[in-house]
PDB file of C-alpha atoms in Angstrom:
ATOM      1  CA  MET A 247    -118.515 187.311 -47.578  1.00  0.00           C
ATOM      2  CA  SER A 248    -119.450 190.206 -49.571  1.00  0.00           C
ATOM      3  CA  MET A 249    -116.321 192.281 -49.923  1.00  0.00           C
ATOM      4  CA  ARG A 250    -116.083 196.001 -49.378  1.00  0.00           C
ATOM      5  CA  TYR A 251    -113.346 198.493 -50.020  1.00  0.00           C
ATOM      6  CA  ILE A 252    -113.525 202.855 -49.905  1.00  0.00           C
ATOM      7  CA  VAL A 253    -111.946 205.006 -52.361  1.00  0.00           C
ATOM      8  CA  GLY A 254    -110.252 207.841 -51.363  1.00  0.00           C
ATOM      9  CA  TYR A 255    -112.139 209.720 -53.830  1.00  0.00           C
ATOM     10  CA  THR A 256    -111.216 213.680 -55.465  1.00  0.00           C
ATOM     11  CA  ALA A 257    -112.132 215.753 -58.314  1.00  0.00           C
ATOM     12  CA  ASP A 258    -108.280 214.794 -59.839  1.00  0.00           C
ATOM     13  CA  GLU A 259    -105.868 213.004 -61.555  1.00  0.00           C
ATOM     14  CA  ARG A 260    -105.140 211.242 -58.199  1.00  0.00           C
ATOM     15  CA  GLY A 261    -109.320 210.776 -57.338  1.00  0.00           C
ATOM     16  CA  HIS A 262    -108.985 209.020 -61.075  1.00  0.00           C
ATOM     17  CA  ASP A 263    -105.876 207.025 -59.878  1.00  0.00           C
ATOM     18  CA  ALA A 264    -107.911 205.787 -57.019  1.00  0.00           C
ATOM     19  CA  VAL A 265    -110.565 204.756 -59.256  1.00  0.00           C
ATOM     20  CA  CYS A 266    -108.979 202.509 -61.868  1.00  0.00           C
ATOM     21  CA  LEU A 267    -107.491 200.443 -58.808  1.00  0.00           C
ATOM     22  CA  ALA A 268    -110.875 200.020 -57.005  1.00  0.00           C
ATOM     23  CA  VAL A 269    -111.960 198.721 -59.902  1.00  0.00           C
ATOM     24  CA  ALA A 270    -109.144 196.439 -61.052  1.00  0.00           C
ATOM     25  CA  LEU A 271    -109.054 195.261 -57.454  1.00  0.00           C
ATOM     26  CA  ALA A 272    -113.001 194.390 -57.208  1.00  0.00           C
ATOM     27  CA  ARG A 273    -113.133 193.114 -60.699  1.00  0.00           C
ATOM     28  CA  ARG A 274    -111.573 189.926 -59.038  1.00  0.00           C
ATOM     29  CA  GLN A 275    -113.441 189.288 -55.667  1.00  0.00           C
ATOM     30  CA  ASP A 276    -116.922 190.718 -57.141  1.00  0.00           C
ATOM     31  CA  ALA A 277    -116.604 193.981 -54.989  1.00  0.00           C
ATOM     32  CA  THR A 278    -118.290 196.840 -54.303  1.00  0.00           C
ATOM     33  CA  LEU A 279    -116.748 200.161 -53.889  1.00  0.00           C
ATOM     34  CA  ASP A 280    -117.552 202.894 -51.917  1.00  0.00           C
ATOM     35  CA  LEU A 281    -116.486 206.827 -53.130  1.00  0.00           C
ATOM     36  CA  VAL A 282    -115.929 208.627 -50.037  1.00  0.00           C
ATOM     37  CA  LEU A 283    -115.040 212.445 -50.065  1.00  0.00           C
ATOM     38  CA  VAL A 284    -114.597 214.003 -47.397  1.00  0.00           C
ATOM     39  CA  THR A 285    -116.039 217.676 -46.419  1.00  0.00           C
ATOM     40  CA  PRO A 286    -114.472 219.022 -43.538  1.00  0.00           C
ATOM     41  CA  GLU A 287    -117.348 219.485 -40.150  1.00  0.00           C
ATOM     42  CA  HIS A 288    -116.952 222.968 -39.252  1.00  0.00           C
ATOM     43  CA  SER A 289    -116.320 225.799 -41.977  1.00  0.00           C
ATOM     44  CA  LEU A 290    -114.973 229.421 -41.390  1.00  0.00           C
ATOM     45  CA  TYR A 291    -117.977 230.284 -44.431  1.00  0.00           C
ATOM     46  CA  ALA A 292    -120.937 228.810 -43.449  1.00  0.00           C
ATOM     47  CA  GLY A 293    -121.666 232.794 -42.641  1.00  0.00           C
ATOM     48  CA  THR A 294    -121.005 234.390 -45.605  1.00  0.00           C
ATOM     49  CA  TYR A 295    -124.309 232.521 -48.008  1.00  0.00           C
ATOM     50  CA  PRO A 296    -127.537 233.498 -47.467  1.00  0.00           C
ATOM     51  CA  PRO A 297    -130.503 231.955 -45.333  1.00  0.00           C
ATOM     52  CA  ASP A 298    -132.626 230.293 -48.972  1.00  0.00           C
ATOM     53  CA  LYS A 299    -128.585 229.201 -50.043  1.00  0.00           C
ATOM     54  CA  GLY A 300    -126.316 227.554 -47.650  1.00  0.00           C
ATOM     55  CA  PHE A 301    -123.399 226.955 -47.328  1.00  0.00           C
ATOM     56  CA  ASP A 302    -124.259 223.698 -46.228  1.00  0.00           C
ATOM     57  CA  THR A 303    -126.340 223.252 -50.149  1.00  0.00           C
ATOM     58  CA  LEU A 304    -123.933 224.639 -52.606  1.00  0.00           C
ATOM     59  CA  LEU A 305    -121.525 221.937 -50.466  1.00  0.00           C
ATOM     60  CA  THR A 306    -123.830 219.159 -51.281  1.00  0.00           C
ATOM     61  CA  ASP A 307    -124.519 220.451 -54.083  1.00  0.00           C
ATOM     62  CA  GLN A 308    -120.437 220.505 -55.836  1.00  0.00           C
ATOM     63  CA  MET A 309    -120.251 216.776 -54.122  1.00  0.00           C
ATOM     64  CA  GLN A 310    -122.627 215.660 -55.399  1.00  0.00           C
ATOM     65  CA  GLU A 311    -121.851 216.535 -58.501  1.00  0.00           C
ATOM     66  CA  TRP A 312    -118.292 215.386 -57.944  1.00  0.00           C
ATOM     67  CA  LEU A 313    -119.333 212.086 -57.188  1.00  0.00           C
ATOM     68  CA  ASP A 314    -121.425 212.123 -60.088  1.00  0.00           C
ATOM     69  CA  GLN A 315    -117.995 212.526 -62.249  1.00  0.00           C
ATOM     70  CA  GLY A 316    -116.097 209.246 -59.691  1.00  0.00           C
ATOM     71  CA  LEU A 317    -119.184 207.254 -60.815  1.00  0.00           C
ATOM     72  CA  ALA A 318    -119.648 207.255 -63.751  1.00  0.00           C
ATOM     73  CA  LEU A 319    -115.892 206.182 -64.052  1.00  0.00           C
ATOM     74  CA  VAL A 320    -116.508 203.105 -62.514  1.00  0.00           C
ATOM     75  CA  PRO A 321    -117.468 199.915 -64.867  1.00  0.00           C
ATOM     76  CA  GLU A 322    -121.009 198.558 -65.343  1.00  0.00           C
ATOM     77  CA  ASP A 323    -120.074 195.970 -63.696  1.00  0.00           C
ATOM     78  CA  VAL A 324    -118.633 196.748 -60.639  1.00  0.00           C
ATOM     79  CA  THR A 325    -121.395 198.082 -58.136  1.00  0.00           C
ATOM     80  CA  ALA A 326    -120.036 201.398 -56.899  1.00  0.00           C
ATOM     81  CA  ARG A 327    -122.315 203.869 -54.716  1.00  0.00           C
ATOM     82  CA  GLY A 328    -121.111 206.951 -53.742  1.00  0.00           C
ATOM     83  CA  VAL A 329    -120.390 208.303 -50.221  1.00  0.00           C
ATOM     84  CA  VAL A 330    -119.775 212.224 -48.679  1.00  0.00           C
ATOM     85  CA  VAL A 331    -118.729 212.055 -44.360  1.00  0.00           C
ATOM     86  CA  ARG A 332    -118.162 215.001 -42.487  1.00  0.00           C
ATOM     87  CA  ALA A 333    -114.206 214.581 -40.578  1.00  0.00           C
ATOM     88  CA  GLU A 334    -112.174 216.154 -39.083  1.00  0.00           C
ATOM     89  CA  SER A 335    -109.538 215.425 -41.923  1.00  0.00           C
ATOM     90  CA  ASN A 336    -109.538 213.017 -44.786  1.00  0.00           C
ATOM     91  CA  ALA A 337    -107.741 210.390 -43.501  1.00  0.00           C
ATOM     92  CA  GLU A 338    -110.247 210.631 -40.504  1.00  0.00           C
ATOM     93  CA  GLY A 339    -113.716 209.874 -42.539  1.00  0.00           C
ATOM     94  CA  LEU A 340    -111.727 207.482 -45.013  1.00  0.00           C
ATOM     95  CA  ILE A 341    -111.245 205.421 -41.795  1.00  0.00           C
ATOM     96  CA  ARG A 342    -114.201 206.710 -40.113  1.00  0.00           C
ATOM     97  CA  ALA A 343    -116.061 204.964 -43.445  1.00  0.00           C
ATOM     98  CA  ALA A 344    -114.234 201.685 -43.335  1.00  0.00           C
ATOM     99  CA  GLU A 345    -115.277 201.132 -39.122  1.00  0.00           C
ATOM    100  CA  ASP A 346    -118.314 202.031 -39.906  1.00  0.00           C
ATOM    101  CA  THR A 347    -118.379 199.395 -43.667  1.00  0.00           C
ATOM    102  CA  GLU A 348    -116.601 196.595 -41.762  1.00  0.00           C
ATOM    103  CA  ALA A 349    -114.716 197.005 -45.244  1.00  0.00           C
ATOM    104  CA  SER A 350    -111.842 195.232 -45.906  1.00  0.00           C
ATOM    105  CA  LEU A 351    -109.445 198.160 -47.709  1.00  0.00           C
ATOM    106  CA  ILE A 352    -108.676 201.937 -48.283  1.00  0.00           C
ATOM    107  CA  VAL A 353    -107.618 202.418 -51.780  1.00  0.00           C
ATOM    108  CA  ILE A 354    -106.308 206.034 -52.509  1.00  0.00           C
ATOM    109  CA  GLY A 355    -103.628 207.544 -55.167  1.00  0.00           C
ATOM    110  CA  ALA A 356    -100.757 208.815 -55.223  1.00  0.00           C
ATOM    111  CA  SER A 357     -99.684 212.516 -53.962  1.00  0.00           C
ATOM    112  CA  SER A 358    -100.475 214.621 -57.906  1.00  0.00           C
ATOM    113  CA  ARG A 359     -96.670 216.308 -57.027  1.00  0.00           C
ATOM    114  CA  GLY A 360     -95.095 213.291 -58.165  1.00  0.00           C
ATOM    115  CA  LEU A 361     -93.355 212.468 -61.694  1.00  0.00           C
ATOM    116  CA  ALA A 362     -95.058 210.466 -64.566  1.00  0.00           C
ATOM    117  CA  ASN A 363     -96.175 206.314 -62.614  1.00  0.00           C
ATOM    118  CA  ARG A 364     -94.084 207.230 -59.128  1.00  0.00           C
ATOM    119  CA  PHE A 365     -95.544 207.648 -55.771  1.00  0.00           C
ATOM    120  CA  ASN A 366     -95.354 210.802 -53.645  1.00  0.00           C
ATOM    121  CA  ILE A 367     -97.249 210.653 -50.793  1.00  0.00           C
ATOM    122  CA  GLY A 368     -98.658 213.302 -49.849  1.00  0.00           C
ATOM    123  CA  ASN A 369    -100.075 214.058 -46.250  1.00  0.00           C
ATOM    124  CA  VAL A 370    -103.966 211.633 -46.697  1.00  0.00           C
ATOM    125  CA  ALA A 371    -101.777 209.052 -47.330  1.00  0.00           C
ATOM    126  CA  ARG A 372     -99.079 209.797 -45.007  1.00  0.00           C
ATOM    127  CA  SER A 373    -101.925 209.934 -42.286  1.00  0.00           C
ATOM    128  CA  LEU A 374    -104.384 207.024 -42.944  1.00  0.00           C
ATOM    129  CA  LEU A 375    -100.899 205.044 -42.973  1.00  0.00           C
ATOM    130  CA  HIS A 376     -99.843 205.350 -39.922  1.00  0.00           C
ATOM    131  CA  ALA A 377    -103.512 205.099 -38.248  1.00  0.00           C
ATOM    132  CA  SER A 378    -105.902 203.006 -41.012  1.00  0.00           C
ATOM    133  CA  PRO A 379    -106.583 199.644 -38.701  1.00  0.00           C
ATOM    134  CA  VAL A 380    -106.985 198.092 -42.448  1.00  0.00           C
ATOM    135  CA  PRO A 381    -104.967 197.585 -45.777  1.00  0.00           C
ATOM    136  CA  VAL A 382    -104.502 200.256 -47.350  1.00  0.00           C
ATOM    137  CA  ALA A 383    -103.583 200.460 -51.364  1.00  0.00           C
ATOM    138  CA  LEU A 384    -102.140 203.314 -53.222  1.00  0.00           C
ATOM    139  CA  ALA A 385    -102.219 203.823 -56.876  1.00  0.00           C
ATOM    140  CA  PRO A 386     -98.848 205.151 -58.160  1.00  0.00           C
ATOM    141  CA  ARG A 387     -99.590 208.253 -60.251  1.00  0.00           C
ATOM    142  CA  ALA A 388    -100.886 208.242 -63.619  1.00  0.00           C
ATOM    143  CA  TYR A 389    -102.395 204.800 -63.263  1.00  0.00           C
ATOM    144  CA  ARG A 390    -105.005 203.961 -65.385  1.00  0.00           C
ATOM    145  CA  ARG A 391    -105.490 199.294 -65.674  1.00  0.00           C
ATOM    146  CA  THR A 392    -108.841 198.524 -64.372  1.00  0.00           C
ATOM    147  CA  GLU A 393    -108.425 194.742 -66.142  1.00  0.00           C
ATOM    148  CA  PRO A 394    -108.299 191.803 -62.734  1.00  0.00           C
ATOM    149  CA  VAL A 395    -105.027 191.902 -61.021  1.00  0.00           C
ATOM    150  CA  THR A 396    -102.535 189.264 -62.449  1.00  0.00           C
ATOM    151  CA  ARG A 397    -100.119 188.403 -60.016  1.00  0.00           C
ATOM    152  CA  LEU A 398     -99.518 189.248 -56.032  1.00  0.00           C
ATOM    153  CA  THR A 399     -95.436 190.008 -55.212  1.00  0.00           C
ATOM    154  CA  CYS A 400     -94.483 190.134 -51.362  1.00  0.00           C
ATOM    155  CA  ALA A 401     -91.550 191.781 -50.281  1.00  0.00           C
ATOM    156  CA  VAL A 402     -90.318 189.754 -47.094  1.00  0.00           C
ATOM    157  CA  GLY A 403     -87.388 191.399 -45.174  1.00  0.00           C
ATOM    158  CA  ARG A 404     -85.810 189.059 -42.121  1.00  0.00           C
ATOM    159  CA  ARG A 405     -87.047 190.925 -38.995  1.00  0.00           C
ATOM    160  CA  ALA A 406     -90.306 190.476 -37.044  1.00  0.00           C
ATOM    161  CA  GLY A 407     -93.597 189.447 -38.571  1.00  0.00           C
ATOM    162  CA  ALA A 408     -92.040 188.247 -42.251  1.00  0.00           C
ATOM    163  CA  ASP A 409     -93.629 185.197 -42.265  1.00  0.00           C
ATOM    164  CA  ASP A 410     -96.815 186.460 -40.996  1.00  0.00           C
ATOM    165  CA  VAL A 411     -96.849 188.135 -44.139  1.00  0.00           C
ATOM    166  CA  VAL A 412     -95.820 185.730 -46.365  1.00  0.00           C
ATOM    167  CA  ALA A 413     -97.932 183.250 -44.950  1.00  0.00           C
ATOM    168  CA  VAL A 414    -100.885 186.118 -46.403  1.00  0.00           C
ATOM    169  CA  ALA A 415     -99.564 186.497 -49.434  1.00  0.00           C
ATOM    170  CA  VAL A 416     -99.630 182.472 -49.973  1.00  0.00           C
ATOM    171  CA  SER A 417    -103.557 182.590 -48.676  1.00  0.00           C
ATOM    172  CA  SER A 418    -104.470 184.728 -50.830  1.00  0.00           C
ATOM    173  CA  ALA A 419    -102.210 184.472 -53.911  1.00  0.00           C
ATOM    174  CA  ARG A 420    -103.713 180.190 -52.831  1.00  0.00           C
ATOM    175  CA  ARG A 421    -107.446 181.401 -52.803  1.00  0.00           C
ATOM    176  CA  ARG A 422    -107.342 183.232 -55.927  1.00  0.00           C
ATOM    177  CA  GLY A 423    -105.679 180.762 -58.026  1.00  0.00           C
ATOM    178  CA  LEU A 424    -103.000 183.426 -58.929  1.00  0.00           C
ATOM    179  CA  PRO A 425     -99.658 183.962 -59.405  1.00  0.00           C
ATOM    180  CA  LEU A 426     -97.565 184.561 -56.420  1.00  0.00           C
ATOM    181  CA  ARG A 427     -93.494 185.530 -56.049  1.00  0.00           C
ATOM    182  CA  LEU A 428     -92.077 185.871 -53.283  1.00  0.00           C
ATOM    183  CA  VAL A 429     -89.114 188.499 -53.850  1.00  0.00           C
ATOM    184  CA  SER A 430     -86.167 188.543 -50.835  1.00  0.00           C
ATOM    185  CA  LEU A 431     -85.092 192.186 -49.696  1.00  0.00           C
ATOM    186  CA  VAL A 432     -82.742 190.342 -46.929  1.00  0.00           C
ATOM    187  CA  ALA A 433     -79.658 191.539 -48.905  1.00  0.00           C
ATOM    188  CA  LEU A 434     -80.289 195.159 -49.147  1.00  0.00           C
ATOM    189  CA  ASP A 435     -80.775 194.991 -45.188  1.00  0.00           C
ATOM    190  CA  ALA A 436     -78.488 198.285 -43.753  1.00  0.00           C
ATOM    191  CA  GLY A 437     -76.182 196.925 -40.950  1.00  0.00           C
ATOM    192  CA  GLN A 438     -76.312 193.658 -41.411  1.00  0.00           C
ATOM    193  CA  PRO A 439     -73.234 191.563 -40.051  1.00  0.00           C
ATOM    194  CA  ASP A 440     -74.021 188.996 -42.147  1.00  0.00           C
ATOM    195  CA  PRO A 441     -76.019 189.253 -45.652  1.00  0.00           C
ATOM    196  CA  ASP A 442     -74.908 186.086 -47.398  1.00  0.00           C
ATOM    197  CA  GLY A 443     -76.067 183.902 -44.407  1.00  0.00           C
ATOM    198  CA  ALA A 444     -79.843 186.313 -43.175  1.00  0.00           C
ATOM    199  CA  GLU A 445     -79.889 185.841 -47.698  1.00  0.00           C
ATOM    200  CA  ASP A 446     -79.884 182.196 -47.362  1.00  0.00           C
ATOM    201  CA  GLU A 447     -82.157 182.232 -44.131  1.00  0.00           C
ATOM    202  CA  ALA A 448     -84.668 184.009 -45.980  1.00  0.00           C
ATOM    203  CA  ASN A 449     -84.354 181.492 -49.038  1.00  0.00           C
ATOM    204  CA  ARG A 450     -85.059 178.815 -47.046  1.00  0.00           C
ATOM    205  CA  ARG A 451     -87.699 180.001 -45.078  1.00  0.00           C
ATOM    206  CA  LEU A 452     -89.784 181.436 -48.603  1.00  0.00           C
ATOM    207  CA  ALA A 453     -89.296 177.601 -50.559  1.00  0.00           C
ATOM    208  CA  GLU A 454     -90.861 176.205 -47.661  1.00  0.00           C
ATOM    209  CA  ALA A 455     -93.889 178.802 -47.729  1.00  0.00           C
ATOM    210  CA  ALA A 456     -93.573 178.345 -51.656  1.00  0.00           C
ATOM    211  CA  SER A 457     -94.118 175.076 -51.678  1.00  0.00           C
ATOM    212  CA  SER A 458     -96.852 174.338 -49.419  1.00  0.00           C
ATOM    213  CA  LEU A 459     -98.800 176.204 -52.346  1.00  0.00           C
ATOM    214  CA  ALA A 460     -97.589 173.539 -54.840  1.00  0.00           C
ATOM    215  CA  ALA A 461    -100.762 173.608 -57.027  1.00  0.00           C
ATOM    216  CA  GLY A 462     -98.782 173.934 -60.329  1.00  0.00           C
ATOM    217  CA  GLY A 463     -95.534 175.850 -60.500  1.00  0.00           C
ATOM    218  CA  ARG A 464     -97.225 179.098 -59.047  1.00  0.00           C
ATOM    219  CA  VAL A 465     -95.402 180.759 -56.898  1.00  0.00           C
ATOM    220  CA  SER A 466     -91.650 181.236 -57.980  1.00  0.00           C
ATOM    221  CA  VAL A 467     -88.975 183.090 -55.602  1.00  0.00           C
ATOM    222  CA  GLU A 468     -86.514 185.377 -56.344  1.00  0.00           C
ATOM    223  CA  THR A 469     -83.766 187.769 -54.554  1.00  0.00           C
ATOM    224  CA  ALA A 470     -83.574 191.183 -55.266  1.00  0.00           C
ATOM    225  CA  ARG A 471     -80.162 192.483 -56.085  1.00  0.00           C
ATOM    226  CA  GLY A 472     -78.649 195.922 -55.474  1.00  0.00           C
ATOM    227  CA  GLY A 473     -76.321 198.283 -54.292  1.00  0.00           C
ATOM    228  CA  SER A 474     -79.667 199.994 -52.661  1.00  0.00           C
ATOM    229  CA  VAL A 475     -83.177 199.466 -52.113  1.00  0.00           C
ATOM    230  CA  GLU A 476     -84.224 201.309 -55.592  1.00  0.00           C
ATOM    231  CA  GLU A 477     -81.888 199.679 -57.882  1.00  0.00           C
ATOM    232  CA  ALA A 478     -83.078 196.416 -56.674  1.00  0.00           C
ATOM    233  CA  ILE A 479     -86.225 197.638 -57.146  1.00  0.00           C
ATOM    234  CA  GLU A 480     -85.952 198.715 -60.615  1.00  0.00           C
ATOM    235  CA  ALA A 481     -83.951 195.097 -61.554  1.00  0.00           C
ATOM    236  CA  LEU A 482     -87.067 192.914 -60.535  1.00  0.00           C
ATOM    237  CA  SER A 483     -89.827 192.476 -64.231  1.00  0.00           C
ATOM    238  CA  TRP A 484     -93.193 193.735 -63.657  1.00  0.00           C
ATOM    239  CA  ASP A 485     -96.133 192.295 -65.054  1.00  0.00           C
ATOM    240  CA  GLU A 486     -98.891 195.340 -65.484  1.00  0.00           C
ATOM    241  CA  GLY A 487    -101.602 193.683 -64.107  1.00  0.00           C
ATOM    242  CA  GLU A 488     -99.061 193.268 -60.499  1.00  0.00           C
ATOM    243  CA  VAL A 489     -99.014 193.787 -57.267  1.00  0.00           C
ATOM    244  CA  LEU A 490     -97.431 194.131 -54.672  1.00  0.00           C
ATOM    245  CA  LEU A 491     -97.851 192.956 -50.592  1.00  0.00           C
ATOM    246  CA  VAL A 492     -95.567 194.338 -47.785  1.00  0.00           C
ATOM    247  CA  GLY A 493     -96.258 194.432 -44.244  1.00  0.00           C
ATOM    248  CA  SER A 494     -96.510 197.780 -42.347  1.00  0.00           C
ATOM    249  CA  SER A 495     -92.906 198.001 -39.628  1.00  0.00           C
ATOM    250  CA  ARG A 496     -92.250 196.377 -36.366  1.00  0.00           C
ATOM    251  CA  LEU A 497     -92.125 200.025 -35.049  1.00  0.00           C
ATOM    252  CA  ALA A 498     -96.320 199.992 -35.802  1.00  0.00           C
ATOM    253  CA  GLN A 499     -98.723 199.217 -32.824  1.00  0.00           C
ATOM    254  CA  HIS A 500    -100.617 196.179 -33.011  1.00  0.00           C
ATOM    255  CA  MET A 501    -103.046 196.904 -35.371  1.00  0.00           C
ATOM    256  CA  ARG A 502    -102.022 200.025 -37.592  1.00  0.00           C
ATOM    257  CA  ILE A 503     -99.365 201.005 -39.656  1.00  0.00           C
ATOM    258  CA  PHE A 504     -96.230 202.091 -39.778  1.00  0.00           C
ATOM    259  CA  LEU A 505     -94.150 202.489 -43.253  1.00  0.00           C
ATOM    260  CA  GLY A 506     -90.902 201.567 -42.109  1.00  0.00           C
ATOM    261  CA  SER A 507     -87.931 203.052 -44.110  1.00  0.00           C
ATOM    262  CA  THR A 508     -87.275 200.212 -46.686  1.00  0.00           C
ATOM    263  CA  ALA A 509     -91.236 200.370 -48.167  1.00  0.00           C
ATOM    264  CA  ASN A 510     -90.987 204.184 -48.949  1.00  0.00           C
ATOM    265  CA  LYS A 511     -87.460 203.279 -49.920  1.00  0.00           C
ATOM    266  CA  ILE A 512     -89.965 200.405 -53.043  1.00  0.00           C
ATOM    267  CA  LEU A 513     -92.035 203.280 -53.779  1.00  0.00           C
ATOM    268  CA  ARG A 514     -89.677 205.446 -54.544  1.00  0.00           C
ATOM    269  CA  THR A 515     -88.750 203.460 -57.795  1.00  0.00           C
ATOM    270  CA  LEU A 516     -91.999 201.289 -58.272  1.00  0.00           C
ATOM    271  CA  THR A 517     -94.902 201.630 -60.778  1.00  0.00           C
ATOM    272  CA  ILE A 518     -97.132 199.212 -60.037  1.00  0.00           C
ATOM    273  CA  PRO A 519     -99.976 199.517 -57.243  1.00  0.00           C
ATOM    274  CA  MET A 520     -98.639 198.834 -53.506  1.00  0.00           C
ATOM    275  CA  VAL A 521    -100.711 197.167 -51.043  1.00  0.00           C
ATOM    276  CA  VAL A 522     -99.288 198.084 -47.079  1.00  0.00           C
ATOM    277  CA  VAL A 523    -100.531 195.987 -44.319  1.00  0.00           C
ATOM    278  CA  PRO A 524    -101.733 196.404 -40.768  1.00  0.00           C
ATOM    279  CA  ARG A 525     -99.246 194.800 -38.051  1.00  0.00           C
ATOM    280  CA  THR A 526    -101.673 191.643 -36.584  1.00  0.00           C
ATOM    281  CA  TYR A 527    -104.295 191.979 -38.791  1.00  0.00           C
ATOM    282  CA  ALA A 528    -106.635 189.348 -38.998  1.00  0.00           C
ATOM    283  CA  THR A 529    -109.860 188.937 -42.382  1.00  0.00           C
ATOM    284  CA  PRO A 530    -113.271 189.158 -40.678  1.00  0.00           C
ATOM    285  CA  GLY A 531    -114.532 185.967 -39.573  1.00  0.00           C
ATOM    286  CA  THR A 532    -111.683 184.280 -41.318  1.00  0.00           C
ATOM    287  CA  SER A 533    -108.798 182.248 -38.992  1.00  0.00           C
ATOM    288  CA  SER A 534    -105.170 183.840 -41.582  1.00  0.00           C
ATOM    289  CA  GLY A 535    -103.647 184.528 -38.102  1.00  0.00           C
ATOM    290  CA  PRO A 536    -102.225 188.218 -36.839  1.00  0.00           C
ATOM    291  CA  GLY A 537    -101.100 190.497 -40.242  1.00  0.00           C
ATOM    292  CA  ALA A 538    -103.175 189.379 -42.379  1.00  0.00           C
ATOM    293  CA  LEU A 539    -104.313 190.778 -45.704  1.00  0.00           C
ATOM    294  CA  PRO A 540    -107.830 190.151 -46.347  1.00  0.00           C
ATOM    295  CA  THR A 541    -108.043 187.612 -48.784  1.00  0.00           C
ATOM    296  CA  GLU A 542    -109.570 189.520 -50.670  1.00  0.00           C
ATOM    297  CA  ALA A 543    -108.123 193.091 -50.690  1.00  0.00           C
ATOM    298  CA  ASP A 544    -105.336 192.108 -52.615  1.00  0.00           C
ATOM    299  CA  ALA A 545    -105.708 190.841 -55.528  1.00  0.00           C
TER     300      ALA A 545
END
């Protein structure tokens, strides 16, 4: 099945970050990229230009120039095209593009206001992380790696939906032949009366999932510990070519993403890309089940 990824492209550093991450993901799966520029459906300035060079023509020329710049960032071994979408907002345009093309992933860059190699969720990312029906991949600021992804890490808590995320991670790693790391964040859940017992239960579930791989010892289980989520994430070692997989909050509606408090805290410290999966998402054409990340989209 040919995969297609939507890249939220903008003619700035954030757009460059998104293209680089999309290339790294596509190279692992031989996926096709759509670099999407969103333009407003209506403009207050359309009447200010002479008829022989209307606003639409000027806008089209400028958008094409920007798309050409973005496409020049894509190496020859990755297939890509530029697309202009008219929509009321960037998030709406990207979601519509994903739905129209049956894309399995939306890739965007972090807000340019973030610190180097850190995430700062801007308005577009925030809207996508509350409304996208497909997984969203977030590139940290100044992300320039384009080599294929080398390892998948799945962060798992004790709350509802954790088993689904683990199942998706196991399936994804097996299909790609990637090393898989299952990280338990249960000890960091706030307000738990018995954190040690909860950690034991989470580790038991993770061990069962790990044993289901049984493929050359390419799966490991770790518990992230620290006085805060941020400290625990900083204590973990990360490969340069790694991608973190997390599920959306239990507050998310069916087939939608809602970024929970733990995921938000992870983003404050994380230096590698993160893919957030909608609740009860199942890859089209597979039997991966609720919560599934497209097996072609996580590595």
